[in-house]
């Protein structure tokens, strides 16, 4: 007989859960379109589909992060302009990436209080995927790192990654809640291991993150629309 | 009175210590020069100096790794050709990076036996810097990961990084030996903490890795020219 769980550890995602991230990528995408529109008619060019196809093809080589995005943008730009894109415009694409890397960290509204409220009840681990260098810089700049017992920057957020982190923390999946904006990366793999999820949707989510099959495990997930409700959602799993 | 040290943990660097790496970057650099030579007279262009200056300027944004190198190559190419470089040639530079990322892992001669010999005496930790995604893929493909108690992929190999890893392992610096090819990243920071170093020079070293001030700590360092001598060098610190 399964009793009510005793939550021993709470994980938080970072990008678009603690701080803004996708907005900057969307801004870069808009500027990318503006550059490309000087070469081709965007109505015919299917730029968004081309870019997504390039990213999908490159993800197993580049992993996640800004640098891989810029390289995929450059590949897409060369292909879609039939190599006509100028050196100056290529340099503009590199500059788009640099601008994201130089963005100050902007915490989402209410998140600092929300994380502090959960930290008062449970030990916390930050689990974020992407570029090690950029993620470390953001964690450092966020001012939140002291609230976390561990910071885990991982290359992919799949069940085996969560299983490794939980093993290193000595916590069973059934005693773990993950909080994040991505169903695919934050919620589905933790539910699959037998853990719990608090989904905090962000108004924009990268297309590759929106794909998830939650199956029947959805009973171990809650969705909250504001960070202020995260702590109560976690308490809800225990009672 | 300082007695002879009891070594409790041995760290190994990865790139150009366990497996070939710089050679691939050098090959890419040679192909980069071949592309650029179609636009400018290399005798006048100081391409190597320009590239190194770009990398030095970008390292605090990009960190280490192939993707950052390609982005720096592209910036350098656009600047040095006065934006005349073609889209096709830009794509060739991206392809140079992809080729490195797809290289199979080639262990250096004798290194498997050398690591096994040390592993028979001490617990081992792999400490490598660079791109998380690429380094994880190489560790996995190397077939050596089972010999290491921990794998640490870090963004910078400085004294504070080594201090953090040693604290997490519960080992004092005075009981730690680091083995690697880079004086700047593998040896100097560990000596500075009071630890020991075994320098295994590689025939080629990236210019940004060759800079190091070892000071008076050099008495806690040995240099060996072949991996087969690593275990004996480590034993030498205890006797």
XYZ file of C-alpha atoms in Angstrom:
478
model
C 0.000 0.000 0.000
C 1.463 3.330 -1.007
C 1.221 5.882 1.785
C 1.487 9.604 1.393
C 4.956 10.603 0.292
C 7.497 12.279 2.514
C 9.216 14.855 0.315
C 12.967 14.969 1.074
C 14.318 17.054 -1.797
C 12.961 19.657 -4.204
C 14.592 20.379 -7.555
C 14.213 23.640 -9.456
C 14.831 24.211 -13.126
C 16.527 27.538 -13.911
C 15.879 29.000 -17.413
C 12.292 30.331 -17.566
C 11.588 28.941 -14.099
C 13.883 31.157 -11.996
C 14.851 33.743 -14.592
C 13.958 34.932 -18.085
C 15.646 33.103 -20.912
C 13.415 32.159 -23.856
C 12.432 35.801 -24.365
C 16.019 36.603 -25.266
C 16.130 33.724 -27.733
C 12.842 34.898 -29.232
C 14.211 38.421 -29.576
C 17.277 37.022 -31.309
C 15.033 34.993 -33.598
C 13.119 38.147 -34.549
C 16.366 39.944 -35.359
C 17.529 36.898 -37.296
C 14.363 37.140 -39.389
C 15.000 40.840 -39.983
C 18.483 40.060 -41.314
C 17.266 37.234 -43.557
C 14.335 39.283 -44.866
C 16.831 41.438 -46.732
C 17.729 38.401 -48.877
C 14.563 36.351 -49.248
C 10.817 36.815 -49.007
C 10.020 35.426 -45.578
C 6.505 34.548 -46.715
C 8.027 31.910 -49.024
C 11.117 30.925 -47.095
C 9.767 28.962 -44.111
C 12.641 30.360 -42.076
C 11.267 29.187 -38.746
C 10.862 25.606 -39.998
C 14.349 25.635 -41.549
C 15.899 26.897 -38.330
C 14.080 24.317 -36.229
C 15.116 21.534 -38.615
C 18.749 22.699 -38.412
C 18.634 22.835 -34.606
C 17.082 19.386 -34.450
C 19.812 18.005 -36.729
C 22.605 19.686 -34.737
C 21.429 19.070 -31.179
C 23.269 15.739 -30.876
C 26.532 17.502 -31.812
C 26.083 20.923 -30.218
C 23.898 20.257 -27.186
C 21.874 23.145 -25.784
C 22.848 26.764 -25.453
C 23.548 30.040 -27.167
C 26.671 29.072 -29.078
C 24.960 26.117 -30.736
C 21.981 28.326 -31.566
C 24.215 30.862 -33.327
C 25.981 28.144 -35.312
C 22.598 26.745 -36.362
C 21.453 30.254 -37.305
C 24.549 30.708 -39.469
C 24.018 27.361 -41.188
C 20.377 28.194 -41.796
C 21.237 31.674 -43.093
C 23.827 30.368 -45.551
C 21.432 27.719 -46.846
C 18.319 29.864 -47.106
C 20.124 32.722 -48.879
C 21.903 30.320 -51.251
C 25.213 31.514 -49.775
C 24.437 35.142 -50.619
C 24.499 36.361 -46.989
C 27.226 38.960 -46.449
C 30.090 38.761 -44.015
C 28.708 41.766 -42.188
C 25.362 40.052 -41.667
C 27.069 36.864 -40.494
C 28.843 38.990 -37.935
C 25.452 40.405 -36.874
C 24.294 36.850 -36.128
C 27.339 36.223 -33.926
C 26.571 39.503 -32.164
C 23.011 38.306 -31.442
C 24.475 35.388 -29.513
C 26.929 37.584 -27.665
C 24.074 39.881 -26.646
C 22.234 36.968 -25.017
C 25.403 35.848 -23.227
C 25.820 39.373 -21.862
C 22.208 39.798 -20.690
C 21.955 40.485 -16.977
C 20.001 37.818 -15.094
C 16.406 38.925 -14.531
C 14.537 36.864 -11.923
C 10.902 36.136 -12.735
C 8.371 38.045 -10.605
C 7.836 36.461 -7.191
C 10.401 33.722 -7.691
C 12.839 34.800 -4.974
C 10.137 34.639 -2.283
C 8.784 31.401 -3.724
C 12.185 29.687 -3.634
C 12.832 30.971 -0.115
C 9.457 29.594 1.041
C 10.291 26.131 -0.323
C 13.857 26.315 1.037
C 12.436 26.852 4.517
C 10.775 23.413 4.247
C 13.120 21.262 2.123
C 16.671 21.080 0.850
C 16.880 22.335 -2.730
C 18.865 21.312 -5.785
C 19.142 23.417 -8.931
C 19.086 21.229 -12.050
C 19.645 23.068 -15.284
C 20.764 21.966 -18.698
C 22.742 23.780 -21.289
C 26.084 25.415 -21.645
C 28.206 24.910 -18.518
C 29.950 28.261 -18.822
C 26.828 30.343 -19.417
C 24.738 28.523 -16.795
C 27.438 28.937 -14.123
C 27.604 32.633 -14.878
C 23.827 32.990 -14.546
C 23.628 30.995 -11.307
C 26.346 33.209 -9.876
C 24.645 36.420 -11.018
C 21.184 35.339 -9.829
C 21.952 35.801 -6.137
C 19.984 32.601 -5.430
C 22.831 30.091 -5.289
C 23.066 30.128 -1.477
C 19.513 28.735 -1.292
C 20.571 25.546 -3.094
C 22.445 22.648 -1.518
C 23.657 21.532 -4.916
C 23.915 23.022 -8.383
C 23.744 20.447 -11.186
C 24.438 21.631 -14.717
C 23.676 18.706 -16.990
C 23.785 18.083 -20.717
C 20.347 16.464 -20.994
C 17.399 16.223 -18.585
C 16.232 12.659 -19.086
C 15.321 9.946 -16.571
C 18.907 8.651 -16.339
C 20.230 12.120 -15.489
C 17.643 12.599 -12.749
C 18.367 9.073 -11.459
C 22.087 9.892 -11.221
C 21.494 13.177 -9.400
C 19.049 11.541 -6.974
C 21.500 8.678 -6.315
C 24.271 11.169 -5.554
C 21.891 12.982 -3.181
C 20.796 9.681 -1.577
C 17.109 10.444 -2.220
C 14.498 8.114 -3.738
C 12.483 9.431 -6.679
C 9.310 8.923 -4.634
C 10.622 11.568 -2.205
C 11.541 14.106 -4.904
C 9.580 16.964 -6.456
C 10.844 18.793 -9.545
C 9.641 22.346 -10.251
C 9.959 23.728 -13.761
C 8.423 25.197 -16.881
C 9.210 22.389 -19.324
C 6.962 19.344 -19.426
C 9.534 17.483 -21.489
C 12.650 18.254 -19.430
C 11.413 19.021 -15.927
C 8.221 17.062 -15.405
C 7.920 13.973 -17.651
C 11.275 12.324 -16.759
C 10.696 12.784 -13.015
C 7.154 11.395 -13.209
C 8.553 8.433 -15.167
C 10.917 7.654 -12.282
C 8.048 7.755 -9.776
C 8.656 11.285 -8.542
C 6.494 14.394 -8.410
C 6.291 17.498 -10.553
C 5.142 21.091 -10.178
C 4.710 22.582 -13.616
C 5.001 26.381 -13.762
C 4.256 27.181 -17.416
C 6.127 30.050 -18.987
C 4.386 32.192 -21.550
C 6.842 31.105 -24.205
C 8.526 27.749 -24.547
C 11.002 26.620 -27.202
C 9.349 24.239 -29.665
C 11.776 21.421 -28.825
C 10.757 21.678 -25.132
C 7.016 21.548 -25.664
C 6.921 17.891 -26.696
C 6.126 15.498 -23.850
C 4.085 12.391 -23.202
C 3.070 12.392 -19.567
C 1.028 9.196 -19.733
C -0.816 8.130 -16.617
C 1.735 9.638 -14.247
C -0.014 12.970 -14.494
C -1.655 12.315 -11.117
C 1.714 13.090 -9.545
C 1.847 16.524 -11.176
C 0.337 19.871 -10.258
C 0.283 22.968 -12.424
C 0.555 26.401 -10.860
C 0.392 29.668 -12.728
C 2.305 31.812 -10.236
C 5.478 31.064 -8.262
C 3.689 32.063 -5.047
C 1.715 28.806 -5.276
C 4.719 26.459 -5.626
C 5.189 25.803 -1.893
C 1.525 24.940 -1.410
C 1.591 22.604 -4.407
C 4.536 20.751 -2.863
C 2.743 20.535 0.498
C -0.267 19.155 -1.391
C 1.665 16.040 -2.377
C 2.090 15.096 1.289
C -1.499 15.500 2.270
C 57.608 19.437 10.505
C 56.276 18.355 7.157
C 56.451 14.592 6.751
C 56.201 12.713 3.503
C 52.777 13.062 1.982
C 50.233 10.289 1.891
C 48.555 10.551 -1.489
C 44.818 9.885 -1.188
C 43.518 10.971 -4.586
C 44.930 11.363 -8.090
C 43.361 13.641 -10.684
C 43.786 13.235 -14.430
C 43.236 15.862 -17.074
C 41.588 14.535 -20.249
C 42.297 16.487 -23.477
C 45.897 15.812 -24.586
C 46.540 13.831 -21.416
C 44.245 10.839 -21.988
C 43.341 11.419 -25.621
C 44.281 13.510 -28.655
C 42.618 16.893 -28.858
C 44.883 19.793 -29.824
C 45.913 18.049 -33.043
C 42.342 18.336 -34.291
C 42.243 22.029 -33.425
C 45.572 22.519 -35.213
C 44.242 20.722 -38.283
C 41.191 22.980 -38.211
C 43.444 26.019 -37.890
C 45.407 24.896 -40.963
C 42.186 24.517 -42.949
C 41.034 27.911 -41.650
C 44.228 29.425 -43.038
C 43.641 27.724 -46.384
C 40.167 29.292 -46.591
C 41.394 32.752 -45.612
C 44.370 32.573 -47.998
C 41.914 32.834 -50.879
C 41.025 36.358 -49.711
C 44.173 37.855 -48.227
C 47.920 37.353 -48.414
C 48.656 35.392 -45.237
C 52.178 36.808 -45.148
C 50.682 40.231 -44.405
C 47.562 39.277 -42.492
C 48.836 38.004 -39.132
C 45.929 35.574 -39.126
C 47.239 33.566 -36.186
C 47.653 36.673 -34.030
C 44.202 37.958 -35.006
C 42.587 34.622 -34.152
C 44.363 34.422 -30.807
C 43.338 37.998 -29.978
C 39.713 37.185 -30.854
C 39.765 34.031 -28.722
C 41.296 35.918 -25.823
C 38.596 38.589 -26.086
C 35.785 36.025 -26.316
C 36.897 33.500 -23.707
C 35.022 35.218 -20.865
C 31.779 34.974 -22.898
C 32.235 31.664 -24.710
C 34.363 29.590 -22.352
C 36.373 26.740 -23.820
C 35.444 24.341 -26.553
C 34.803 23.812 -30.222
C 31.689 25.949 -30.628
C 33.401 29.014 -29.201
C 36.414 28.369 -31.414
C 34.226 28.305 -34.531
C 32.477 31.520 -33.538
C 35.865 33.179 -32.981
C 37.057 31.865 -36.364
C 34.003 33.355 -38.039
C 34.525 36.727 -36.336
C 38.179 36.696 -37.326
C 37.362 35.702 -40.899
C 34.809 38.470 -41.330
C 37.207 41.071 -39.935
C 40.335 39.986 -41.759
C 38.581 39.739 -45.144
C 36.817 43.078 -44.653
C 33.499 41.204 -44.784
C 34.304 39.740 -48.207
C 34.202 36.108 -47.053
C 31.480 34.150 -48.867
C 28.579 32.308 -47.293
C 29.971 29.050 -48.633
C 33.292 29.625 -46.891
C 31.539 30.574 -43.661
C 29.762 27.249 -43.876
C 33.130 25.528 -44.344
C 34.252 27.033 -41.009
C 31.167 25.649 -39.264
C 31.930 22.280 -40.858
C 35.483 22.382 -39.416
C 33.960 22.546 -35.949
C 31.490 19.774 -36.652
C 34.354 17.589 -37.873
C 36.145 17.977 -34.518
C 32.937 17.214 -32.611
C 32.530 14.031 -34.648
C 36.129 12.815 -34.238
C 36.341 9.404 -32.586
C 38.240 9.455 -29.293
C 41.837 8.308 -29.784
C 43.630 7.418 -26.556
C 47.282 8.476 -26.384
C 49.807 5.626 -26.612
C 50.286 3.804 -23.314
C 47.702 5.830 -21.440
C 45.235 3.029 -20.737
C 47.904 0.936 -18.980
C 49.247 4.013 -17.197
C 45.820 4.984 -15.819
C 45.136 1.390 -14.770
C 48.469 1.256 -12.931
C 47.621 4.403 -10.957
C 44.043 3.216 -10.367
C 45.427 0.086 -8.709
C 47.056 2.340 -6.075
C 44.713 5.326 -5.646
C 41.169 6.456 -6.312
C 41.025 8.605 -9.441
C 39.064 11.684 -10.450
C 38.854 12.981 -14.018
C 38.937 16.787 -14.093
C 38.442 18.309 -17.503
C 37.375 21.721 -18.663
C 35.451 22.734 -21.695
C 32.126 22.096 -23.275
C 29.954 19.871 -21.049
C 28.247 18.153 -23.963
C 31.412 17.372 -25.934
C 33.431 16.326 -22.882
C 30.704 13.952 -21.687
C 30.572 12.367 -25.127
C 34.357 11.879 -25.144
C 34.480 10.443 -21.618
C 31.770 7.984 -22.592
C 33.528 6.993 -25.834
C 36.959 6.660 -24.192
C 36.149 3.411 -22.399
C 38.058 4.732 -19.362
C 35.190 6.118 -17.294
C 34.895 3.017 -15.086
C 38.443 3.679 -13.786
C 37.367 7.015 -12.301
C 35.430 7.485 -9.065
C 34.263 10.884 -10.201
C 34.067 12.801 -13.450
C 34.258 16.573 -13.028
C 33.624 18.733 -16.084
C 34.400 22.296 -15.073
C 34.336 25.658 -16.773
C 37.759 26.818 -15.567
C 40.652 25.000 -13.912
C 41.796 27.489 -11.317
C 42.649 27.081 -7.619
C 39.050 27.688 -6.497
C 37.738 24.963 -8.814
C 40.292 22.458 -7.537
C 39.523 23.498 -3.939
C 35.798 22.845 -4.520
C 36.408 19.411 -6.077
C 38.808 18.423 -3.279
C 36.323 19.595 -0.622
C 33.559 17.530 -2.223
C 35.916 14.520 -2.236
C 36.969 15.182 1.375
C 40.658 15.238 0.450
C 43.272 17.826 1.463
C 45.337 19.416 -1.306
C 48.482 18.043 0.362
C 47.158 14.529 -0.351
C 46.322 15.201 -4.005
C 48.326 14.761 -7.195
C 47.115 16.164 -10.520
C 48.369 14.636 -13.772
C 48.109 16.637 -16.982
C 49.713 18.266 -19.976
C 48.926 21.905 -19.181
C 51.151 23.772 -16.754
C 48.583 26.554 -16.512
C 45.442 24.450 -15.964
C 46.633 21.166 -14.483
C 49.797 21.894 -12.548
C 50.111 25.533 -11.385
C 46.727 25.810 -9.587
C 47.246 22.523 -7.726
C 50.778 23.483 -6.674
C 49.388 26.816 -5.464
C 46.973 24.961 -3.167
C 49.822 22.877 -1.715
C 49.208 19.798 -3.852
C 51.397 17.843 -6.237
C 51.657 17.724 -9.999
C 52.856 15.307 -12.653
C 53.347 17.180 -15.885
C 53.110 15.054 -19.031
C 53.910 17.507 -21.827
C 52.085 17.077 -25.109
C 53.887 17.842 -28.330
C 51.444 20.634 -29.082
C 49.747 22.917 -26.608
C 47.299 25.727 -27.313
C 48.977 29.098 -26.813
C 46.500 30.098 -24.083
C 47.471 26.958 -22.098
C 51.228 27.445 -22.246
C 51.296 30.440 -19.907
C 52.026 29.590 -16.287
C 54.045 30.892 -13.373
C 54.985 27.965 -11.190
C 56.995 29.999 -8.684
C 58.781 28.123 -5.939
C 56.206 25.343 -5.788
C 57.997 23.553 -8.594
C 59.587 21.189 -6.040
C 56.176 19.496 -5.782
C 56.118 18.783 -9.506
C 57.622 16.052 -11.634
C 57.772 15.974 -15.407
C 57.531 12.692 -17.259
C 57.748 12.249 -20.993
C 55.811 8.991 -21.279
C 52.612 7.845 -19.551
C 54.360 4.655 -18.424
C 56.314 6.763 -15.902
C 53.274 8.454 -14.270
C 52.742 5.831 -11.532
C 56.405 5.930 -10.514
C 56.343 9.744 -10.387
C 53.367 9.610 -8.026
C 55.122 7.017 -5.847
C 58.133 9.332 -5.798
C 56.166 11.980 -3.898
C 55.693 9.559 -0.988
C 59.300 8.499 -0.713
